[in-house]
PDB file of C-alpha atoms in Angstrom:
ATOM      1  CA  MET T 227     -63.818 -38.262  29.095  1.00 57.00           C
ATOM      2  CA  PRO T 228     -63.339 -41.993  29.563  1.00 64.00           C
ATOM      3  CA  LYS T 229     -65.439 -44.482  27.615  1.00 73.00           C
ATOM      4  CA  MET T 230     -68.846 -45.132  29.130  1.00 85.00           C
ATOM      5  CA  PRO T 231     -69.182 -48.639  30.531  1.00 91.00           C
ATOM      6  CA  PRO T 232     -72.633 -50.196  30.745  1.00 94.00           C
ATOM      7  CA  VAL T 233     -74.740 -49.151  33.729  1.00 96.00           C
ATOM      8  CA  PRO T 234     -74.883 -49.686  36.618  1.00 96.00           C
ATOM      9  CA  TYR T 235     -71.455 -48.603  37.819  1.00 97.00           C
ATOM     10  CA  VAL T 236     -70.255 -46.185  40.469  1.00 97.00           C
ATOM     11  CA  ALA T 237     -69.184 -42.534  40.242  1.00 97.00           C
ATOM     12  CA  VAL T 238     -67.228 -40.827  43.020  1.00 94.00           C
ATOM     13  CA  ILE T 239     -67.883 -37.075  42.758  1.00 95.00           C
ATOM     14  CA  PHE T 240     -65.156 -34.980  44.416  1.00 92.00           C
ATOM     15  CA  THR T 241     -65.887 -31.225  44.561  1.00 93.00           C
ATOM     16  CA  SER T 242     -63.441 -28.788  46.110  1.00 91.00           C
ATOM     17  CA  ARG T 243     -62.428 -25.208  46.647  1.00 89.00           C
ATOM     18  CA  ARG T 244     -58.692 -24.713  46.455  1.00 86.00           C
ATOM     19  CA  ARG T 245     -56.739 -22.361  48.661  1.00 82.00           C
ATOM     20  CA  PRO T 246     -54.752 -19.751  46.744  1.00 76.00           C
ATOM     21  CA  ALA T 247     -51.383 -21.281  47.700  1.00 67.00           C
ATOM     22  CA  ASP T 248     -50.282 -23.797  45.139  1.00 67.00           C
ATOM     23  CA  GLU T 249     -47.013 -25.264  46.342  1.00 74.00           C
ATOM     24  CA  GLY T 250     -46.860 -29.011  46.078  1.00 78.00           C
ATOM     25  CA  TYR T 251     -50.415 -29.376  44.859  1.00 79.00           C
ATOM     26  CA  ALA T 252     -49.674 -30.530  41.326  1.00 79.00           C
ATOM     27  CA  ALA T 253     -47.334 -33.210  42.625  1.00 81.00           C
ATOM     28  CA  LEU T 254     -49.961 -34.475  45.066  1.00 77.00           C
ATOM     29  CA  ALA T 255     -52.694 -34.401  42.417  1.00 79.00           C
ATOM     30  CA  ASP T 256     -50.523 -36.372  39.992  1.00 83.00           C
ATOM     31  CA  ARG T 257     -49.689 -38.897  42.678  1.00 81.00           C
ATOM     32  CA  MET T 258     -53.338 -39.278  43.675  1.00 81.00           C
ATOM     33  CA  GLU T 259     -54.335 -39.737  40.036  1.00 84.00           C
ATOM     34  CA  ALA T 260     -51.741 -42.456  39.502  1.00 87.00           C
ATOM     35  CA  LEU T 261     -52.763 -44.083  42.784  1.00 85.00           C
ATOM     36  CA  ALA T 262     -56.451 -44.081  41.837  1.00 87.00           C
ATOM     37  CA  ALA T 263     -55.685 -45.610  38.459  1.00 90.00           C
ATOM     38  CA  ALA T 264     -53.865 -48.470  40.177  1.00 90.00           C
ATOM     39  CA  GLN T 265     -56.799 -49.400  42.457  1.00 91.00           C
ATOM     40  CA  PRO T 266     -58.989 -52.439  41.758  1.00 94.00           C
ATOM     41  CA  GLY T 267     -62.193 -51.456  39.976  1.00 96.00           C
ATOM     42  CA  TYR T 268     -60.948 -48.102  38.613  1.00 95.00           C
ATOM     43  CA  MET T 269     -62.398 -47.298  35.183  1.00 95.00           C
ATOM     44  CA  GLY T 270     -61.297 -43.719  34.501  1.00 94.00           C
ATOM     45  CA  HIS T 271     -62.086 -40.174  35.537  1.00 93.00           C
ATOM     46  CA  ASP T 272     -63.094 -36.693  34.398  1.00 94.00           C
ATOM     47  CA  SER T 273     -61.643 -33.569  35.951  1.00 92.00           C
ATOM     48  CA  ALA T 274     -62.068 -29.804  35.610  1.00 93.00           C
ATOM     49  CA  ARG T 275     -60.929 -26.802  37.631  1.00 86.00           C
ATOM     50  CA  GLY T 276     -61.811 -23.202  36.918  1.00 85.00           C
ATOM     51  CA  GLU T 277     -59.797 -20.089  37.539  1.00 83.00           C
ATOM     52  CA  ASP T 278     -61.901 -19.396  40.646  1.00 84.00           C
ATOM     53  CA  GLY T 279     -60.343 -22.404  42.377  1.00 84.00           C
ATOM     54  CA  ARG T 280     -63.470 -24.564  42.284  1.00 89.00           C
ATOM     55  CA  GLY T 281     -62.898 -28.013  40.910  1.00 92.00           C
ATOM     56  CA  ILE T 282     -64.716 -31.248  40.243  1.00 95.00           C
ATOM     57  CA  THR T 283     -63.236 -34.680  39.680  1.00 93.00           C
ATOM     58  CA  VAL T 284     -65.502 -37.626  38.936  1.00 95.00           C
ATOM     59  CA  SER T 285     -63.909 -41.071  39.031  1.00 94.00           C
ATOM     60  CA  TYR T 286     -65.652 -44.182  37.772  1.00 96.00           C
ATOM     61  CA  TRP T 287     -65.593 -47.591  39.425  1.00 96.00           C
ATOM     62  CA  THR T 288     -66.916 -51.042  38.642  1.00 96.00           C
ATOM     63  CA  ASP T 289     -68.701 -51.381  41.973  1.00 96.00           C
ATOM     64  CA  GLU T 290     -69.368 -49.679  45.281  1.00 94.00           C
ATOM     65  CA  ALA T 291     -66.829 -51.730  47.228  1.00 94.00           C
ATOM     66  CA  SER T 292     -64.030 -50.487  44.956  1.00 94.00           C
ATOM     67  CA  ALA T 293     -65.306 -46.913  45.157  1.00 90.00           C
ATOM     68  CA  LEU T 294     -65.563 -47.036  48.940  1.00 87.00           C
ATOM     69  CA  ALA T 295     -62.080 -48.491  49.232  1.00 89.00           C
ATOM     70  CA  TRP T 296     -60.837 -45.472  47.260  1.00 84.00           C
ATOM     71  CA  LYS T 297     -62.943 -43.057  49.315  1.00 77.00           C
ATOM     72  CA  ASP T 298     -61.418 -44.508  52.476  1.00 79.00           C
ATOM     73  CA  HIS T 299     -58.008 -44.365  50.873  1.00 79.00           C
ATOM     74  CA  ILE T 300     -58.249 -40.689  49.894  1.00 66.00           C
ATOM     75  CA  ASP T 301     -59.868 -39.813  53.196  1.00 60.00           C
ATOM     76  CA  HIS T 302     -56.867 -41.046  55.132  1.00 59.00           C
ATOM     77  CA  ALA T 303     -53.186 -40.595  55.671  1.00 64.00           C
ATOM     78  CA  GLU T 304     -51.103 -38.085  53.794  1.00 69.00           C
ATOM     79  CA  ALA T 305     -53.580 -36.887  51.220  1.00 70.00           C
ATOM     80  CA  ARG T 306     -56.219 -36.237  53.874  1.00 70.00           C
ATOM     81  CA  ARG T 307     -53.836 -34.263  56.020  1.00 74.00           C
ATOM     82  CA  MET T 308     -52.278 -32.315  53.161  1.00 74.00           C
ATOM     83  CA  GLY T 309     -55.593 -31.713  51.485  1.00 74.00           C
ATOM     84  CA  ARG T 310     -57.262 -30.334  54.575  1.00 74.00           C
ATOM     85  CA  GLU T 311     -54.355 -28.356  55.929  1.00 77.00           C
ATOM     86  CA  ARG T 312     -52.765 -27.026  52.803  1.00 80.00           C
ATOM     87  CA  PHE T 313     -54.765 -27.274  49.626  1.00 82.00           C
ATOM     88  CA  TYR T 314     -58.502 -27.134  50.148  1.00 84.00           C
ATOM     89  CA  GLU T 315     -60.743 -24.663  51.898  1.00 86.00           C
ATOM     90  CA  ALA T 316     -63.424 -27.310  51.628  1.00 88.00           C
ATOM     91  CA  PHE T 317     -64.209 -30.489  49.784  1.00 88.00           C
ATOM     92  CA  THR T 318     -66.988 -33.012  49.474  1.00 91.00           C
ATOM     93  CA  VAL T 319     -67.055 -36.614  48.324  1.00 91.00           C
ATOM     94  CA  ARG T 320     -70.214 -38.250  47.029  1.00 95.00           C
ATOM     95  CA  VAL T 321     -70.452 -41.931  46.088  1.00 94.00           C
ATOM     96  CA  ALA T 322     -73.239 -42.458  43.558  1.00 97.00           C
ATOM     97  CA  VAL T 323     -74.578 -45.305  41.439  1.00 97.00           C
ATOM     98  CA  VAL T 324     -74.931 -44.391  37.760  1.00 97.00           C
ATOM     99  CA  ALA T 325     -78.324 -45.645  36.587  1.00 95.00           C
ATOM    100  CA  ARG T 326     -78.712 -43.983  33.168  1.00 94.00           C
ATOM    101  CA  GLN T 327     -76.451 -42.206  30.715  1.00 93.00           C
ATOM    102  CA  PHE T 328     -76.211 -40.826  27.235  1.00 88.00           C
ATOM    103  CA  HIS T 329     -73.505 -39.392  25.028  1.00 86.00           C
ATOM    104  CA  SER T 330     -73.357 -36.979  22.116  1.00 80.00           C
ATOM    105  CA  GLY T 331     -70.538 -36.158  19.746  1.00 77.00           C
ATOM    106  CA  ASP T 332     -67.047 -37.526  19.226  1.00 67.00           C
ATOM    107  CA  ALA T 333     -65.820 -40.546  21.110  1.00 58.00           C
ATOM    108  CA  PRO T 334     -65.442 -39.586  24.769  1.00 52.00           C
TER     109      PRO T 334
ATOM    110  CA  MET L 222     -70.958 -26.004  46.576  1.00 57.00           C
ATOM    111  CA  PRO L 223     -74.582 -26.353  47.607  1.00 64.00           C
ATOM    112  CA  LYS L 224     -75.480 -27.748  51.016  1.00 73.00           C
ATOM    113  CA  MET L 225     -75.578 -31.506  51.176  1.00 85.00           C
ATOM    114  CA  PRO L 226     -79.074 -32.891  51.637  1.00 91.00           C
ATOM    115  CA  PRO L 227     -79.492 -36.283  53.288  1.00 94.00           C
ATOM    116  CA  VAL L 228     -78.922 -39.300  51.043  1.00 96.00           C
ATOM    117  CA  PRO L 229     -80.348 -40.751  48.907  1.00 96.00           C
ATOM    118  CA  TYR L 230     -80.806 -38.058  46.286  1.00 97.00           C
ATOM    119  CA  VAL L 231     -79.899 -37.795  42.615  1.00 97.00           C
ATOM    120  CA  ALA L 232     -76.889 -36.237  40.869  1.00 97.00           C
ATOM    121  CA  VAL L 233     -76.899 -35.458  37.141  1.00 94.00           C
ATOM    122  CA  ILE L 234     -73.268 -35.421  35.960  1.00 95.00           C
ATOM    123  CA  PHE L 235     -72.773 -33.421  32.763  1.00 92.00           C
ATOM    124  CA  THR L 236     -69.262 -33.621  31.262  1.00 93.00           C
ATOM    125  CA  SER L 237     -68.352 -31.771  28.097  1.00 91.00           C
ATOM    126  CA  ARG L 238     -65.628 -30.628  25.754  1.00 89.00           C
ATOM    127  CA  ARG L 239     -66.231 -27.149  24.445  1.00 85.00           C
ATOM    128  CA  ARG L 240     -65.478 -26.021  20.942  1.00 82.00           C
ATOM    129  CA  PRO L 241     -63.064 -23.079  20.736  1.00 76.00           C
ATOM    130  CA  ALA L 242     -65.745 -20.680  19.454  1.00 66.00           C
ATOM    131  CA  ASP L 243     -67.461 -18.946  22.319  1.00 67.00           C
ATOM    132  CA  GLU L 244     -70.149 -16.741  20.845  1.00 74.00           C
ATOM    133  CA  GLY L 245     -73.455 -17.015  22.610  1.00 78.00           C
ATOM    134  CA  TYR L 246     -72.329 -19.713  24.991  1.00 79.00           C
ATOM    135  CA  ALA L 247     -72.377 -17.695  28.200  1.00 79.00           C
ATOM    136  CA  ALA L 248     -75.908 -16.535  27.501  1.00 81.00           C
ATOM    137  CA  LEU L 249     -77.083 -20.083  26.877  1.00 76.00           C
ATOM    138  CA  ALA L 250     -75.298 -21.377  29.977  1.00 79.00           C
ATOM    139  CA  ASP L 251     -76.882 -18.672  32.124  1.00 83.00           C
ATOM    140  CA  ARG L 252     -80.303 -19.409  30.694  1.00 81.00           C
ATOM    141  CA  MET L 253     -79.899 -23.139  31.244  1.00 81.00           C
ATOM    142  CA  GLU L 254     -78.760 -22.540  34.817  1.00 84.00           C
ATOM    143  CA  ALA L 255     -81.786 -20.370  35.570  1.00 87.00           C
ATOM    144  CA  LEU L 256     -84.054 -22.882  33.873  1.00 85.00           C
ATOM    145  CA  ALA L 257     -82.626 -25.784  35.895  1.00 87.00           C
ATOM    146  CA  ALA L 258     -83.075 -23.856  39.140  1.00 90.00           C
ATOM    147  CA  ALA L 259     -86.759 -23.353  38.310  1.00 90.00           C
ATOM    148  CA  GLN L 260     -87.476 -27.078  37.804  1.00 91.00           C
ATOM    149  CA  PRO L 261     -89.285 -29.138  40.432  1.00 94.00           C
ATOM    150  CA  GLY L 262     -86.865 -31.098  42.582  1.00 96.00           C
ATOM    151  CA  TYR L 263     -83.780 -28.949  41.847  1.00 95.00           C
ATOM    152  CA  MET L 264     -81.463 -28.653  44.866  1.00 95.00           C
ATOM    153  CA  GLY L 265     -78.372 -26.899  43.514  1.00 94.00           C
ATOM    154  CA  HIS L 266     -75.325 -27.561  41.379  1.00 93.00           C
ATOM    155  CA  ASP L 267     -71.533 -27.481  41.182  1.00 94.00           C
ATOM    156  CA  SER L 268     -69.712 -26.423  38.037  1.00 92.00           C
ATOM    157  CA  ALA L 269     -66.112 -26.163  36.845  1.00 93.00           C
ATOM    158  CA  ARG L 270     -64.453 -25.617  33.492  1.00 86.00           C
ATOM    159  CA  GLY L 271     -60.728 -25.607  32.835  1.00 85.00           C
ATOM    160  CA  GLU L 272     -58.756 -23.667  30.291  1.00 83.00           C
ATOM    161  CA  ASP L 273     -58.554 -26.786  28.117  1.00 84.00           C
ATOM    162  CA  GLY L 274     -62.298 -26.554  27.428  1.00 84.00           C
ATOM    163  CA  ARG L 275     -63.262 -29.587  29.488  1.00 89.00           C
ATOM    164  CA  GLY L 276     -66.062 -28.950  31.921  1.00 92.00           C
ATOM    165  CA  ILE L 277     -68.167 -30.724  34.506  1.00 95.00           C
ATOM    166  CA  THR L 278     -71.487 -29.621  35.941  1.00 93.00           C
ATOM    167  CA  VAL L 279     -73.177 -31.726  38.595  1.00 95.00           C
ATOM    168  CA  SER L 280     -76.773 -30.809  39.463  1.00 94.00           C
ATOM    169  CA  TYR L 281     -78.589 -32.246  42.459  1.00 96.00           C
ATOM    170  CA  TRP L 282     -82.219 -33.371  42.532  1.00 96.00           C
ATOM    171  CA  THR L 283     -84.613 -34.687  45.123  1.00 96.00           C
ATOM    172  CA  ASP L 284     -85.532 -37.756  43.092  1.00 96.00           C
ATOM    173  CA  GLU L 285     -84.929 -39.557  39.819  1.00 94.00           C
ATOM    174  CA  ALA L 286     -88.178 -38.402  38.213  1.00 94.00           C
ATOM    175  CA  SER L 287     -87.132 -34.758  38.620  1.00 94.00           C
ATOM    176  CA  ALA L 288     -83.638 -35.499  37.343  1.00 90.00           C
ATOM    177  CA  LEU L 289     -84.965 -37.372  34.320  1.00 88.00           C
ATOM    178  CA  ALA L 290     -87.394 -34.577  33.531  1.00 89.00           C
ATOM    179  CA  TRP L 291     -84.407 -32.230  33.458  1.00 84.00           C
ATOM    180  CA  LYS L 292     -82.317 -34.657  31.409  1.00 77.00           C
ATOM    181  CA  ASP L 293     -85.148 -34.860  28.881  1.00 79.00           C
ATOM    182  CA  HIS L 294     -85.480 -31.111  28.995  1.00 79.00           C
ATOM    183  CA  ILE L 295     -81.809 -30.421  28.294  1.00 66.00           C
ATOM    184  CA  ASP L 296     -81.652 -33.180  25.746  1.00 60.00           C
ATOM    185  CA  HIS L 297     -84.276 -31.486  23.624  1.00 59.00           C
ATOM    186  CA  ALA L 298     -85.192 -28.352  21.779  1.00 64.00           C
ATOM    187  CA  GLU L 299     -82.925 -25.356  21.569  1.00 68.00           C
ATOM    188  CA  ALA L 300     -80.212 -26.320  24.013  1.00 70.00           C
ATOM    189  CA  ARG L 301     -79.787 -29.708  22.401  1.00 70.00           C
ATOM    190  CA  ARG L 302     -79.489 -28.235  18.957  1.00 74.00           C
ATOM    191  CA  MET L 303     -77.227 -25.356  19.961  1.00 74.00           C
ATOM    192  CA  GLY L 304     -75.126 -27.513  22.219  1.00 74.00           C
ATOM    193  CA  ARG L 305     -74.473 -30.142  19.606  1.00 74.00           C
ATOM    194  CA  GLU L 306     -74.057 -27.855  16.620  1.00 76.00           C
ATOM    195  CA  ARG L 307     -72.231 -24.930  18.134  1.00 80.00           C
ATOM    196  CA  PHE L 308     -70.779 -25.356  21.557  1.00 82.00           C
ATOM    197  CA  TYR L 309     -69.707 -28.880  22.331  1.00 84.00           C
ATOM    198  CA  GLU L 310     -67.422 -31.299  20.571  1.00 86.00           C
ATOM    199  CA  ALA L 311     -68.902 -33.922  22.839  1.00 88.00           C
ATOM    200  CA  PHE L 312     -70.889 -34.269  26.008  1.00 88.00           C
ATOM    201  CA  THR L 313     -72.195 -36.967  28.297  1.00 91.00           C
ATOM    202  CA  VAL L 314     -74.997 -37.015  30.833  1.00 91.00           C
ATOM    203  CA  ARG L 315     -75.065 -39.513  33.691  1.00 95.00           C
ATOM    204  CA  VAL L 316     -77.949 -39.820  36.133  1.00 94.00           C
ATOM    205  CA  ALA L 317     -76.735 -41.288  39.430  1.00 97.00           C
ATOM    206  CA  VAL L 318     -78.144 -41.950  42.885  1.00 97.00           C
ATOM    207  CA  VAL L 319     -75.981 -40.561  45.685  1.00 97.00           C
ATOM    208  CA  ALA L 320     -75.687 -43.247  48.363  1.00 95.00           C
ATOM    209  CA  ARG L 321     -72.932 -41.886  50.632  1.00 94.00           C
ATOM    210  CA  GLN L 322     -71.197 -38.569  51.152  1.00 93.00           C
ATOM    211  CA  PHE L 323     -68.876 -36.653  53.393  1.00 87.00           C
ATOM    212  CA  HIS L 324     -67.669 -33.099  53.709  1.00 86.00           C
ATOM    213  CA  SER L 325     -64.569 -31.407  55.049  1.00 80.00           C
ATOM    214  CA  GLY L 326     -63.862 -27.737  55.741  1.00 76.00           C
ATOM    215  CA  ASP L 327     -65.939 -24.589  55.575  1.00 67.00           C
ATOM    216  CA  ALA L 328     -69.643 -24.701  54.898  1.00 57.00           C
ATOM    217  CA  PRO L 329     -70.148 -25.815  51.297  1.00 51.00           C
TER     218      PRO L 329
END
């Protein structure tokens, strides 16, 4: 869990169902993660995927323009094609403005 | 993945790191899920937890008042105590307004 910046900031919620076939996915996911981290406005992300193939990644952005630039980025070109054809049965992207937050426990 | 209602609506993003001990967690999680589904304004949720103990649950709400009522609910009483003392090393809750969204693939 990345540190929590002060609100408001933007969360991009990516939910997906993976196909069973796995080939090449880890490489793409690593590349996408490195690419996201290099975008203007990127502030970190959380990610989890269960054994049933359902996954959620939430990335955090300073502002909506940065988040939308990343949404457009991931919605296009190679990742879009590979994601739709090879890796995901379905996915959704939601762009949301974080208005309130709280934390419990160790440093995130 | 629940169906996507029209924007704007509210997403409550719950990220957590589980402790290794597991006893009683599934029962609490099931009870919390049923309780959430019975709250006014609840519209569904997505959930994923990896083998490393990191998990994300995103619940969807018609409006911020409903989402905050649930945040206050989960932040209190038994779940708060059990969650902090027994199940989670750390957790965060973010309340966010979904402004844009898109979907690809099979029905969510």
